Amino acid sequence: RLSEVYLVHPLKTLRSRQQQGQTLLPSVSPAAILRLWNGVGLMAVADAAKIGIRFLLIERLRTLLQWLLVGRHKRPRAALPKAQVAEVSVGTVVPYIARGG
């Protein structure tokens, strides 16, 4: 991700200059070429902060969901209505709930 910021920043600078109607490269000197990377450090820090914040939010949300899921399984369940047992032809036993009426 960091290498992407360093590689793409000069292209973004050139595009920005073109959109503003400025000359792309005032001169073809090494100093002018290196100035294409002005502000790349700030972009890298901003990108790292954005990734860090996303990671923290995702981890906190995962922890919260896991806590809710575990808490739900630990709670006692409500009692089910009493079931009667019916025998099926092969001898297997299946429960069914008697309907009140």
PDB file of N, CA, C and O in Angstrom, residues 1 21 61 68:
ATOM      1  N   ARG A   1       0.832  -1.196   0.000  1.00  0.00           N
ATOM      2  CA  ARG A   1       0.000   0.000   0.000  1.00  0.00           C
ATOM      3  C   ARG A   1       0.870   1.250   0.000  1.00  0.00           C
ATOM      4  O   ARG A   1       0.568   2.223  -0.670  1.00  0.00           O
ATOM      5  N   GLY A  21      -4.464  23.891 -15.317  1.00  0.00           N
ATOM      6  CA  GLY A  21      -3.922  24.664 -16.421  1.00  0.00           C
ATOM      7  C   GLY A  21      -2.485  25.100 -16.221  1.00  0.00           C
ATOM      8  O   GLY A  21      -2.010  26.014 -16.894  1.00  0.00           O
ATOM      9  N   LEU A  61     -15.920  -4.181  16.196  1.00  0.00           N
ATOM     10  CA  LEU A  61     -17.212  -4.720  15.777  1.00  0.00           C
ATOM     11  C   LEU A  61     -17.211  -6.244  15.863  1.00  0.00           C
ATOM     12  O   LEU A  61     -18.178  -6.843  16.323  1.00  0.00           O
ATOM     13  N   LEU A  68     -21.840 -10.763  21.773  1.00  0.00           N
ATOM     14  CA  LEU A  68     -23.292 -10.944  21.701  1.00  0.00           C
ATOM     15  C   LEU A  68     -23.655 -12.388  21.392  1.00  0.00           C
ATOM     16  O   LEU A  68     -24.593 -12.939  21.967  1.00  0.00           O
TER      17      LEU A  68
END
